[in-house]
Amino acid sequence: MTTVAVHSVPDSSLYLPDLKLKRKESVLHELVLAAQRGRAVRDTELLHETLLRRERWCSSAIGKGVAIPHARSLGVMEPRLVVARTLRGVDWSAEDGVAVQLVMLVLSPSESDIDSHLERVSRAVAITRTQRNRQRLLEAEDDRTMNTLLRELAT
Amino acid sequence: MTQPTLLELHDVDLQLAEARHAGTVAKLKKLGFTPGDPAPLERARARLLAGVERRWVQHYVRALQRYGRGVVGMRERVCLGCRVTLPTSAAPGVGEKLTLCESCGRILFWR
């Protein structure tokens, strides 16, 4: 279950191809709503607050225009990956100063242990490591393409 | 606003457990994240704890110490902590989201 959940976007609502938002707080909120539409979230306010609190403790920007926000939360019912592109870029307070264009939200229910959650996160990080992969992810125009790409990159 | 506060407290405690665990912090750094000082999480915990009704605090702390989680979710009347199916009479009152699991004593989040 976890492999499929993390490496695919099984529902078209879980891929947001061109967010126009300017602030990371708004982007996170939009991602949470998408996860709710994908039936993975039981409490959007709680999850959003949990993500914001994590950002204050540990920024999810990992550099090179990528952010991997993630949470284990009571607000989450099912492990899920939500992917978004923000082609105009969003200031995410990244250490390298590069605006974020690719956001991959990794969600786990609070019952998940930390190791399995971090395994999901590390898989998301791994597929964004190379320039070629990032470029391909940024060029995915629809959820079907993104889904195929995530499955390919995860293998 | 005890119930939302208690749920936030639970999520903060999960983050604090990560922040206090050297191995987890090391893993996060290895992945490219930049975990900072957990002091803001400690302060948030203290603030949230002060906003929770005493009876819930007692149940929460007891379950947290015993199981590592003070609150768990429900699915189809099954406690996701101990996996026992609860009777329909165990449902919370109107407008409420929390009850106690009759089997394990964890606080149950119904939604």
mmCIF file of N, CA and C in Angstrom, chain A residues 7-137:
data_model
loop_
_atom_site.group_PDB
_atom_site.id
_atom_site.type_symbol
_atom_site.label_atom_id
_atom_site.label_comp_id
_atom_site.label_asym_id
_atom_site.label_seq_id
_atom_site.Cartn_x
_atom_site.Cartn_y
_atom_site.Cartn_z
ATOM 1 N N HIS A 7 4.272 6.556 -4.577
ATOM 2 C CA HIS A 7 4.843 6.728 -5.901
ATOM 3 C C HIS A 7 3.825 6.915 -7.000
ATOM 4 N N SER A 8 2.620 7.193 -6.637
ATOM 5 C CA SER A 8 1.648 7.444 -7.678
ATOM 6 C C SER A 8 0.684 8.520 -7.221
ATOM 7 N N VAL A 9 0.016 9.074 -8.197
ATOM 8 C CA VAL A 9 -1.030 10.048 -7.916
ATOM 9 C C VAL A 9 -2.306 9.411 -8.452
ATOM 10 N N PRO A 10 -2.892 8.496 -7.666
ATOM 11 C CA PRO A 10 -3.970 7.675 -8.197
ATOM 12 C C PRO A 10 -5.251 8.446 -8.507
ATOM 13 N N ASP A 11 -5.321 9.640 -8.042
ATOM 14 C CA ASP A 11 -6.527 10.438 -8.237
ATOM 15 C C ASP A 11 -6.082 11.755 -8.877
ATOM 16 N N SER A 12 -6.805 12.170 -9.902
ATOM 17 C CA SER A 12 -6.386 13.390 -10.606
ATOM 18 C C SER A 12 -6.397 14.617 -9.690
ATOM 19 N N SER A 13 -7.181 14.538 -8.601
ATOM 20 C CA SER A 13 -7.221 15.685 -7.690
ATOM 21 C C SER A 13 -5.916 15.834 -6.919
ATOM 22 N N LEU A 14 -5.055 14.808 -6.982
ATOM 23 C CA LEU A 14 -3.820 14.847 -6.207
ATOM 24 C C LEU A 14 -2.644 15.406 -7.002
ATOM 25 N N TYR A 15 -2.915 15.907 -8.183
ATOM 26 C CA TYR A 15 -1.862 16.586 -8.939
ATOM 27 C C TYR A 15 -2.356 17.982 -9.316
ATOM 28 N N LEU A 16 -1.622 18.982 -8.872
ATOM 29 C CA LEU A 16 -1.995 20.369 -9.131
ATOM 30 C C LEU A 16 -0.938 20.935 -10.078
ATOM 31 N N PRO A 17 -1.240 20.970 -11.377
ATOM 32 C CA PRO A 17 -0.188 21.241 -12.371
ATOM 33 C C PRO A 17 0.312 22.673 -12.434
ATOM 34 N N ASP A 18 -0.464 23.629 -11.980
ATOM 35 C CA ASP A 18 0.045 24.998 -12.081
ATOM 36 C C ASP A 18 -0.612 25.900 -11.046
ATOM 37 N N LEU A 19 -0.122 25.823 -9.825
ATOM 38 C CA LEU A 19 -0.640 26.692 -8.776
ATOM 39 C C LEU A 19 -0.162 28.122 -9.016
ATOM 40 N N LYS A 20 -1.044 29.076 -8.828
ATOM 41 C CA LYS A 20 -0.690 30.482 -9.051
ATOM 42 C C LYS A 20 -0.394 31.212 -7.745
ATOM 43 N N LEU A 21 -0.378 30.470 -6.662
ATOM 44 C CA LEU A 21 -0.255 31.108 -5.348
ATOM 45 C C LEU A 21 1.164 31.621 -5.119
ATOM 46 N N LYS A 22 1.273 32.619 -4.237
ATOM 47 C CA LYS A 22 2.569 33.260 -4.019
ATOM 48 C C LYS A 22 3.220 32.891 -2.693
ATOM 49 N N ARG A 23 2.415 32.429 -1.743
ATOM 50 C CA ARG A 23 2.948 32.168 -0.410
ATOM 51 C C ARG A 23 2.909 30.667 -0.111
ATOM 52 N N LYS A 24 3.942 30.201 0.611
ATOM 53 C CA LYS A 24 3.986 28.763 0.879
ATOM 54 C C LYS A 24 2.819 28.324 1.760
ATOM 55 N N GLU A 25 2.371 29.216 2.638
ATOM 56 C CA GLU A 25 1.240 28.872 3.497
ATOM 57 C C GLU A 25 -0.001 28.561 2.651
ATOM 58 N N SER A 26 -0.192 29.366 1.604
ATOM 59 C CA SER A 26 -1.340 29.160 0.724
ATOM 60 C C SER A 26 -1.168 27.889 -0.104
ATOM 61 N N VAL A 27 0.056 27.644 -0.528
ATOM 62 C CA VAL A 27 0.323 26.425 -1.306
ATOM 63 C C VAL A 27 0.024 25.195 -0.450
ATOM 64 N N LEU A 28 0.497 25.235 0.791
ATOM 65 C CA LEU A 28 0.253 24.096 1.682
ATOM 66 C C LEU A 28 -1.246 23.881 1.899
ATOM 67 N N HIS A 29 -1.962 24.977 2.040
ATOM 68 C CA HIS A 29 -3.407 24.866 2.240
ATOM 69 C C HIS A 29 -4.069 24.226 1.024
ATOM 70 N N GLU A 30 -3.635 24.628 -0.143
ATOM 71 C CA GLU A 30 -4.207 24.070 -1.381
ATOM 72 C C GLU A 30 -3.894 22.569 -1.498
ATOM 73 N N LEU A 31 -2.696 22.206 -1.100
ATOM 74 C CA LEU A 31 -2.311 20.789 -1.135
ATOM 75 C C LEU A 31 -3.149 19.966 -0.146
ATOM 76 N N VAL A 32 -3.384 20.546 1.008
ATOM 77 C CA VAL A 32 -4.201 19.853 2.015
ATOM 78 C C VAL A 32 -5.619 19.657 1.492
ATOM 79 N N LEU A 33 -6.156 20.676 0.842
ATOM 80 C CA LEU A 33 -7.509 20.549 0.288
ATOM 81 C C LEU A 33 -7.547 19.488 -0.811
ATOM 82 N N ALA A 34 -6.475 19.435 -1.594
ATOM 83 C CA ALA A 34 -6.403 18.406 -2.636
ATOM 84 C C ALA A 34 -6.387 17.019 -2.001
ATOM 85 N N ALA A 35 -5.627 16.875 -0.929
ATOM 86 C CA ALA A 35 -5.574 15.582 -0.233
ATOM 87 C C ALA A 35 -6.935 15.232 0.346
ATOM 88 N N GLN A 36 -7.651 16.237 0.790
ATOM 89 C CA GLN A 36 -8.998 15.978 1.308
ATOM 90 C C GLN A 36 -9.920 15.498 0.182
ATOM 91 N N ARG A 37 -9.799 16.140 -0.978
ATOM 92 C CA ARG A 37 -10.603 15.688 -2.117
ATOM 93 C C ARG A 37 -10.233 14.249 -2.486
ATOM 94 N N GLY A 38 -8.986 13.904 -2.245
ATOM 95 C CA GLY A 38 -8.532 12.534 -2.492
ATOM 96 C C GLY A 38 -8.850 11.582 -1.352
ATOM 97 N N ARG A 39 -9.671 12.031 -0.413
ATOM 98 C CA ARG A 39 -10.171 11.206 0.698
ATOM 99 C C ARG A 39 -9.069 10.680 1.604
ATOM 100 N N ALA A 40 -8.036 11.488 1.757
ATOM 101 C CA ALA A 40 -6.944 11.069 2.637
ATOM 102 C C ALA A 40 -6.935 11.847 3.938
ATOM 103 N N VAL A 41 -7.786 12.862 4.044
ATOM 104 C CA VAL A 41 -7.703 13.777 5.184
ATOM 105 C C VAL A 41 -9.036 13.829 5.914
ATOM 106 N N ARG A 42 -8.966 13.770 7.247
ATOM 107 C CA ARG A 42 -10.187 13.876 8.033
ATOM 108 C C ARG A 42 -10.323 15.250 8.695
ATOM 109 N N ASP A 43 -9.219 16.013 8.784
ATOM 110 C CA ASP A 43 -9.292 17.322 9.441
ATOM 111 C C ASP A 43 -8.287 18.252 8.763
ATOM 112 N N THR A 44 -8.796 19.097 7.872
ATOM 113 C CA THR A 44 -7.899 19.949 7.077
ATOM 114 C C THR A 44 -7.217 21.016 7.931
ATOM 115 N N GLU A 45 -7.956 21.590 8.854
ATOM 116 C CA GLU A 45 -7.367 22.663 9.685
ATOM 117 C C GLU A 45 -6.224 22.124 10.535
ATOM 118 N N LEU A 46 -6.462 20.976 11.135
ATOM 119 C CA LEU A 46 -5.422 20.366 11.964
ATOM 120 C C LEU A 46 -4.186 20.047 11.126
ATOM 121 N N LEU A 47 -4.400 19.464 9.962
ATOM 122 C CA LEU A 47 -3.257 19.087 9.121
ATOM 123 C C LEU A 47 -2.493 20.323 8.646
ATOM 124 N N HIS A 48 -3.226 21.347 8.242
ATOM 125 C CA HIS A 48 -2.556 22.568 7.784
ATOM 126 C C HIS A 48 -1.719 23.171 8.907
ATOM 127 N N GLU A 49 -2.288 23.240 10.091
ATOM 128 C CA GLU A 49 -1.552 23.796 11.230
ATOM 129 C C GLU A 49 -0.322 22.944 11.547
ATOM 130 N N THR A 50 -0.462 21.645 11.446
ATOM 131 C CA THR A 50 0.668 20.748 11.712
ATOM 132 C C THR A 50 1.785 20.965 10.696
ATOM 133 N N LEU A 51 1.400 21.144 9.440
ATOM 134 C CA LEU A 51 2.411 21.400 8.400
ATOM 135 C C LEU A 51 3.108 22.739 8.621
ATOM 136 N N LEU A 52 2.328 23.748 8.995
ATOM 137 C CA LEU A 52 2.928 25.074 9.229
ATOM 138 C C LEU A 52 3.885 25.032 10.420
ATOM 139 N N ARG A 53 3.472 24.295 11.442
ATOM 140 C CA ARG A 53 4.328 24.204 12.625
ATOM 141 C C ARG A 53 5.634 23.497 12.275
ATOM 142 N N ARG A 54 5.534 22.469 11.452
ATOM 143 C CA ARG A 54 6.757 21.783 11.036
ATOM 144 C C ARG A 54 7.653 22.713 10.231
ATOM 145 N N GLU A 55 7.055 23.537 9.380
ATOM 146 C CA GLU A 55 7.860 24.478 8.585
ATOM 147 C C GLU A 55 8.663 25.407 9.493
ATOM 148 N N ARG A 56 8.053 25.787 10.615
ATOM 149 C CA ARG A 56 8.753 26.695 11.536
ATOM 150 C C ARG A 56 9.915 25.990 12.227
ATOM 151 N N TRP A 57 9.762 24.692 12.426
ATOM 152 C CA TRP A 57 10.830 23.929 13.072
ATOM 153 C C TRP A 57 11.853 23.419 12.055
ATOM 154 N N CYS A 58 11.376 23.008 10.903
ATOM 155 C CA CYS A 58 12.240 22.321 9.937
ATOM 156 C C CYS A 58 11.714 22.591 8.531
ATOM 157 N N SER A 59 12.321 23.560 7.863
ATOM 158 C CA SER A 59 11.825 23.919 6.533
ATOM 159 C C SER A 59 11.826 22.714 5.605
ATOM 160 N N SER A 60 10.778 22.620 4.804
ATOM 161 C CA SER A 60 10.672 21.479 3.892
ATOM 162 C C SER A 60 11.348 21.745 2.552
ATOM 163 N N ALA A 61 11.921 22.942 2.383
ATOM 164 C CA ALA A 61 12.656 23.224 1.147
ATOM 165 C C ALA A 61 13.984 22.487 1.194
ATOM 166 N N ILE A 62 14.228 21.648 0.190
ATOM 167 C CA ILE A 62 15.486 20.891 0.182
ATOM 168 C C ILE A 62 16.447 21.407 -0.882
ATOM 169 N N GLY A 63 16.104 22.534 -1.477
ATOM 170 C CA GLY A 63 16.995 23.153 -2.456
ATOM 171 C C GLY A 63 16.655 22.777 -3.887
ATOM 172 N N LYS A 64 17.256 23.550 -4.811
ATOM 173 C CA LYS A 64 17.079 23.313 -6.245
ATOM 174 C C LYS A 64 15.616 23.381 -6.682
ATOM 175 N N GLY A 65 14.863 24.223 -5.998
ATOM 176 C CA GLY A 65 13.476 24.437 -6.408
ATOM 177 C C GLY A 65 12.488 23.381 -5.972
ATOM 178 N N VAL A 66 12.871 22.574 -4.984
ATOM 179 C CA VAL A 66 12.001 21.475 -4.531
ATOM 180 C C VAL A 66 11.666 21.649 -3.047
ATOM 181 N N ALA A 67 10.423 21.396 -2.711
ATOM 182 C CA ALA A 67 10.005 21.323 -1.301
ATOM 183 C C ALA A 67 9.263 20.009 -1.095
ATOM 184 N N ILE A 68 9.572 19.349 0.020
ATOM 185 C CA ILE A 68 8.895 18.088 0.370
ATOM 186 C C ILE A 68 8.270 18.270 1.753
ATOM 187 N N PRO A 69 7.174 19.001 1.845
ATOM 188 C CA PRO A 69 6.493 19.084 3.139
ATOM 189 C C PRO A 69 5.937 17.705 3.492
ATOM 190 N N HIS A 70 5.939 17.409 4.769
ATOM 191 C CA HIS A 70 5.454 16.083 5.161
ATOM 192 C C HIS A 70 4.935 16.127 6.579
ATOM 193 N N ALA A 71 4.036 15.198 6.880
ATOM 194 C CA ALA A 71 3.463 15.174 8.228
ATOM 195 C C ALA A 71 2.898 13.811 8.549
ATOM 196 N N ARG A 72 3.041 13.468 9.824
ATOM 197 C CA ARG A 72 2.216 12.427 10.428
ATOM 198 C C ARG A 72 1.219 13.194 11.278
ATOM 199 N N SER A 73 -0.039 12.921 11.059
ATOM 200 C CA SER A 73 -1.031 13.735 11.757
ATOM 201 C C SER A 73 -2.316 12.959 11.979
ATOM 202 N N LEU A 74 -2.999 13.307 13.059
ATOM 203 C CA LEU A 74 -4.340 12.773 13.286
ATOM 204 C C LEU A 74 -5.295 13.226 12.194
ATOM 205 N N GLY A 75 -4.931 14.292 11.502
ATOM 206 C CA GLY A 75 -5.774 14.800 10.420
ATOM 207 C C GLY A 75 -5.708 13.958 9.164
ATOM 208 N N VAL A 76 -4.797 12.975 9.128
ATOM 209 C CA VAL A 76 -4.601 12.157 7.924
ATOM 210 C C VAL A 76 -5.195 10.763 8.141
ATOM 211 N N MET A 77 -5.930 10.284 7.147
ATOM 212 C CA MET A 77 -6.514 8.945 7.248
ATOM 213 C C MET A 77 -5.700 7.893 6.510
ATOM 214 N N GLU A 78 -5.114 8.288 5.369
ATOM 215 C CA GLU A 78 -4.404 7.332 4.518
ATOM 216 C C GLU A 78 -3.077 7.934 4.073
ATOM 217 N N PRO A 79 -2.051 7.114 3.898
ATOM 218 C CA PRO A 79 -0.809 7.640 3.319
ATOM 219 C C PRO A 79 -1.101 8.185 1.924
ATOM 220 N N ARG A 80 -0.538 9.315 1.617
ATOM 221 C CA ARG A 80 -0.844 9.916 0.311
ATOM 222 C C ARG A 80 0.282 10.829 -0.122
ATOM 223 N N LEU A 81 0.421 10.933 -1.433
ATOM 224 C CA LEU A 81 1.338 11.898 -2.027
ATOM 225 C C LEU A 81 0.512 12.875 -2.857
ATOM 226 N N VAL A 82 0.748 14.152 -2.643
ATOM 227 C CA VAL A 82 0.119 15.185 -3.470
ATOM 228 C C VAL A 82 1.242 15.990 -4.113
ATOM 229 N N VAL A 83 1.149 16.156 -5.412
ATOM 230 C CA VAL A 83 2.204 16.847 -6.139
ATOM 231 C C VAL A 83 1.655 18.141 -6.736
ATOM 232 N N ALA A 84 2.456 19.186 -6.658
ATOM 233 C CA ALA A 84 2.048 20.462 -7.254
ATOM 234 C C ALA A 84 3.229 21.123 -7.948
ATOM 235 N N ARG A 85 2.929 21.789 -9.050
ATOM 236 C CA ARG A 85 3.919 22.648 -9.696
ATOM 237 C C ARG A 85 3.495 24.091 -9.481
ATOM 238 N N THR A 86 4.449 24.935 -9.234
ATOM 239 C CA THR A 86 4.189 26.373 -9.173
ATOM 240 C C THR A 86 5.187 27.003 -10.136
ATOM 241 N N LEU A 87 4.790 27.113 -11.358
ATOM 242 C CA LEU A 87 5.745 27.472 -12.405
ATOM 243 C C LEU A 87 6.376 28.847 -12.189
ATOM 244 N N ARG A 88 5.639 29.734 -11.546
ATOM 245 C CA ARG A 88 6.200 31.058 -11.276
ATOM 246 C C ARG A 88 7.174 31.027 -10.095
ATOM 247 N N GLY A 89 7.151 29.976 -9.311
ATOM 248 C CA GLY A 89 8.052 29.842 -8.170
ATOM 249 C C GLY A 89 7.500 30.499 -6.916
ATOM 250 N N VAL A 90 7.784 29.878 -5.785
ATOM 251 C CA VAL A 90 7.318 30.393 -4.493
ATOM 252 C C VAL A 90 8.518 30.493 -3.550
ATOM 253 N N ASP A 91 8.613 31.608 -2.845
ATOM 254 C CA ASP A 91 9.680 31.758 -1.852
ATOM 255 C C ASP A 91 9.383 30.811 -0.689
ATOM 256 N N TRP A 92 10.281 29.843 -0.479
ATOM 257 C CA TRP A 92 10.056 28.825 0.554
ATOM 258 C C TRP A 92 11.152 28.893 1.610
ATOM 259 N N SER A 93 11.875 29.998 1.618
ATOM 260 C CA SER A 93 12.995 30.169 2.562
ATOM 261 C C SER A 93 14.023 29.050 2.428
ATOM 262 N N ALA A 94 14.289 28.664 1.210
ATOM 263 C CA ALA A 94 15.274 27.610 0.979
ATOM 264 C C ALA A 94 16.674 28.131 1.270
ATOM 265 N N GLU A 95 17.541 27.236 1.734
ATOM 266 C CA GLU A 95 18.916 27.659 2.051
ATOM 267 C C GLU A 95 19.657 28.146 0.815
ATOM 268 N N ASP A 96 19.353 27.556 -0.355
ATOM 269 C CA ASP A 96 20.029 27.995 -1.583
ATOM 270 C C ASP A 96 19.337 29.192 -2.217
ATOM 271 N N GLY A 97 18.248 29.641 -1.644
ATOM 272 C CA GLY A 97 17.561 30.838 -2.127
ATOM 273 C C GLY A 97 16.752 30.647 -3.398
ATOM 274 N N VAL A 98 16.713 29.423 -3.908
ATOM 275 C CA VAL A 98 15.984 29.164 -5.156
ATOM 276 C C VAL A 98 14.484 29.036 -4.860
ATOM 277 N N ALA A 99 13.683 29.731 -5.652
ATOM 278 C CA ALA A 99 12.232 29.641 -5.483
ATOM 279 C C ALA A 99 11.759 28.225 -5.807
ATOM 280 N N VAL A 100 10.769 27.777 -5.050
ATOM 281 C CA VAL A 100 10.272 26.402 -5.209
ATOM 282 C C VAL A 100 9.267 26.324 -6.351
ATOM 283 N N GLN A 101 9.491 25.352 -7.231
ATOM 284 C CA GLN A 101 8.555 25.123 -8.333
ATOM 285 C C GLN A 101 7.878 23.752 -8.243
ATOM 286 N N LEU A 102 8.504 22.866 -7.505
ATOM 287 C CA LEU A 102 7.950 21.512 -7.390
ATOM 288 C C LEU A 102 7.741 21.189 -5.915
ATOM 289 N N VAL A 103 6.494 20.867 -5.576
ATOM 290 C CA VAL A 103 6.157 20.552 -4.180
ATOM 291 C C VAL A 103 5.552 19.154 -4.126
ATOM 292 N N MET A 104 6.093 18.328 -3.247
ATOM 293 C CA MET A 104 5.557 16.975 -3.074
ATOM 294 C C MET A 104 5.197 16.797 -1.609
ATOM 295 N N LEU A 105 3.909 16.758 -1.352
ATOM 296 C CA LEU A 105 3.423 16.634 0.031
ATOM 297 C C LEU A 105 3.263 15.150 0.374
ATOM 298 N N VAL A 106 3.970 14.729 1.402
ATOM 299 C CA VAL A 106 3.917 13.329 1.834
ATOM 300 C C VAL A 106 3.149 13.257 3.152
ATOM 301 N N LEU A 107 2.071 12.501 3.142
ATOM 302 C CA LEU A 107 1.218 12.415 4.327
ATOM 303 C C LEU A 107 1.156 10.992 4.862
ATOM 304 N N SER A 108 1.176 10.893 6.169
ATOM 305 C CA SER A 108 1.008 9.597 6.830
ATOM 306 C C SER A 108 0.029 9.770 7.987
ATOM 307 N N PRO A 109 -0.786 8.745 8.241
ATOM 308 C CA PRO A 109 -1.644 8.800 9.433
ATOM 309 C C PRO A 109 -0.786 8.821 10.689
ATOM 310 N N SER A 110 -1.349 9.316 11.758
ATOM 311 C CA SER A 110 -0.555 9.428 12.986
ATOM 312 C C SER A 110 -0.170 8.054 13.529
ATOM 313 N N GLU A 111 -0.907 7.013 13.122
ATOM 314 C CA GLU A 111 -0.584 5.668 13.610
ATOM 315 C C GLU A 111 0.715 5.136 12.985
ATOM 316 N N SER A 112 1.155 5.762 11.887
ATOM 317 C CA SER A 112 2.389 5.300 11.231
ATOM 318 C C SER A 112 3.585 5.516 12.147
ATOM 319 N N ASP A 113 4.525 4.584 12.108
ATOM 320 C CA ASP A 113 5.735 4.828 12.884
ATOM 321 C C ASP A 113 6.658 5.747 12.089
ATOM 322 N N ILE A 114 7.583 6.343 12.790
ATOM 323 C CA ILE A 114 8.428 7.359 12.163
ATOM 324 C C ILE A 114 9.285 6.774 11.034
ATOM 325 N N ASP A 115 9.727 5.540 11.210
ATOM 326 C CA ASP A 115 10.594 4.955 10.177
ATOM 327 C C ASP A 115 9.851 4.769 8.855
ATOM 328 N N SER A 116 8.627 4.271 8.923
ATOM 329 C CA SER A 116 7.894 4.072 7.667
ATOM 330 C C SER A 116 7.533 5.416 7.043
ATOM 331 N N HIS A 117 7.248 6.401 7.882
ATOM 332 C CA HIS A 117 6.968 7.729 7.339
ATOM 333 C C HIS A 117 8.208 8.303 6.645
ATOM 334 N N LEU A 118 9.340 8.224 7.319
ATOM 335 C CA LEU A 118 10.563 8.775 6.709
ATOM 336 C C LEU A 118 10.978 7.998 5.465
ATOM 337 N N GLU A 119 10.613 6.742 5.415
ATOM 338 C CA GLU A 119 10.887 5.966 4.203
ATOM 339 C C GLU A 119 10.092 6.546 3.023
ATOM 340 N N ARG A 120 8.834 6.892 3.279
ATOM 341 C CA ARG A 120 8.024 7.517 2.219
ATOM 342 C C ARG A 120 8.637 8.847 1.803
ATOM 343 N N VAL A 121 9.059 9.608 2.795
ATOM 344 C CA VAL A 121 9.657 10.912 2.497
ATOM 345 C C VAL A 121 10.943 10.728 1.690
ATOM 346 N N SER A 122 11.745 9.765 2.095
ATOM 347 C CA SER A 122 13.036 9.588 1.417
ATOM 348 C C SER A 122 12.838 9.155 -0.030
ATOM 349 N N ARG A 123 11.782 8.408 -0.297
ATOM 350 C CA ARG A 123 11.503 8.023 -1.687
ATOM 351 C C ARG A 123 11.128 9.239 -2.521
ATOM 352 N N ALA A 124 10.359 10.125 -1.911
ATOM 353 C CA ALA A 124 9.997 11.354 -2.639
ATOM 354 C C ALA A 124 11.241 12.214 -2.881
ATOM 355 N N VAL A 125 12.089 12.298 -1.864
ATOM 356 C CA VAL A 125 13.326 13.074 -2.023
ATOM 357 C C VAL A 125 14.187 12.463 -3.126
ATOM 358 N N ALA A 126 14.290 11.130 -3.102
ATOM 359 C CA ALA A 126 15.193 10.442 -4.030
ATOM 360 C C ALA A 126 14.836 10.729 -5.488
ATOM 361 N N ILE A 127 13.557 10.758 -5.786
ATOM 362 C CA ILE A 127 13.197 10.942 -7.201
ATOM 363 C C ILE A 127 13.359 12.391 -7.664
ATOM 364 N N THR A 128 13.672 13.288 -6.750
ATOM 365 C CA THR A 128 13.903 14.686 -7.172
ATOM 366 C C THR A 128 15.390 15.047 -7.128
ATOM 367 N N ARG A 129 16.239 14.078 -6.879
ATOM 368 C CA ARG A 129 17.661 14.382 -6.670
ATOM 369 C C ARG A 129 18.363 14.880 -7.939
ATOM 370 N N THR A 130 18.048 14.267 -9.063
ATOM 371 C CA THR A 130 18.809 14.644 -10.259
ATOM 372 C C THR A 130 18.098 15.743 -11.044
ATOM 373 N N GLN A 131 18.895 16.523 -11.726
ATOM 374 C CA GLN A 131 18.360 17.607 -12.547
ATOM 375 C C GLN A 131 17.408 17.059 -13.613
ATOM 376 N N ARG A 132 17.794 15.924 -14.188
ATOM 377 C CA ARG A 132 16.975 15.344 -15.252
ATOM 378 C C ARG A 132 15.594 14.959 -14.716
ATOM 379 N N ASN A 133 15.574 14.326 -13.545
ATOM 380 C CA ASN A 133 14.280 13.942 -12.964
ATOM 381 C C ASN A 133 13.434 15.164 -12.629
ATOM 382 N N ARG A 134 14.067 16.158 -12.055
ATOM 383 C CA ARG A 134 13.304 17.375 -11.705
ATOM 384 C C ARG A 134 12.698 17.995 -12.957
ATOM 385 N N GLN A 135 13.490 18.032 -14.009
ATOM 386 C CA GLN A 135 12.997 18.625 -15.245
ATOM 387 C C GLN A 135 11.810 17.840 -15.796
ATOM 388 N N ARG A 136 11.929 16.538 -15.742
ATOM 389 C CA ARG A 136 10.834 15.710 -16.250
ATOM 390 C C ARG A 136 9.570 15.883 -15.411
ATOM 391 N N LEU A 137 9.761 15.982 -14.101
ATOM 392 C CA LEU A 137 8.597 16.193 -13.229
ATOM 393 C C LEU A 137 7.946 17.547 -13.521
#
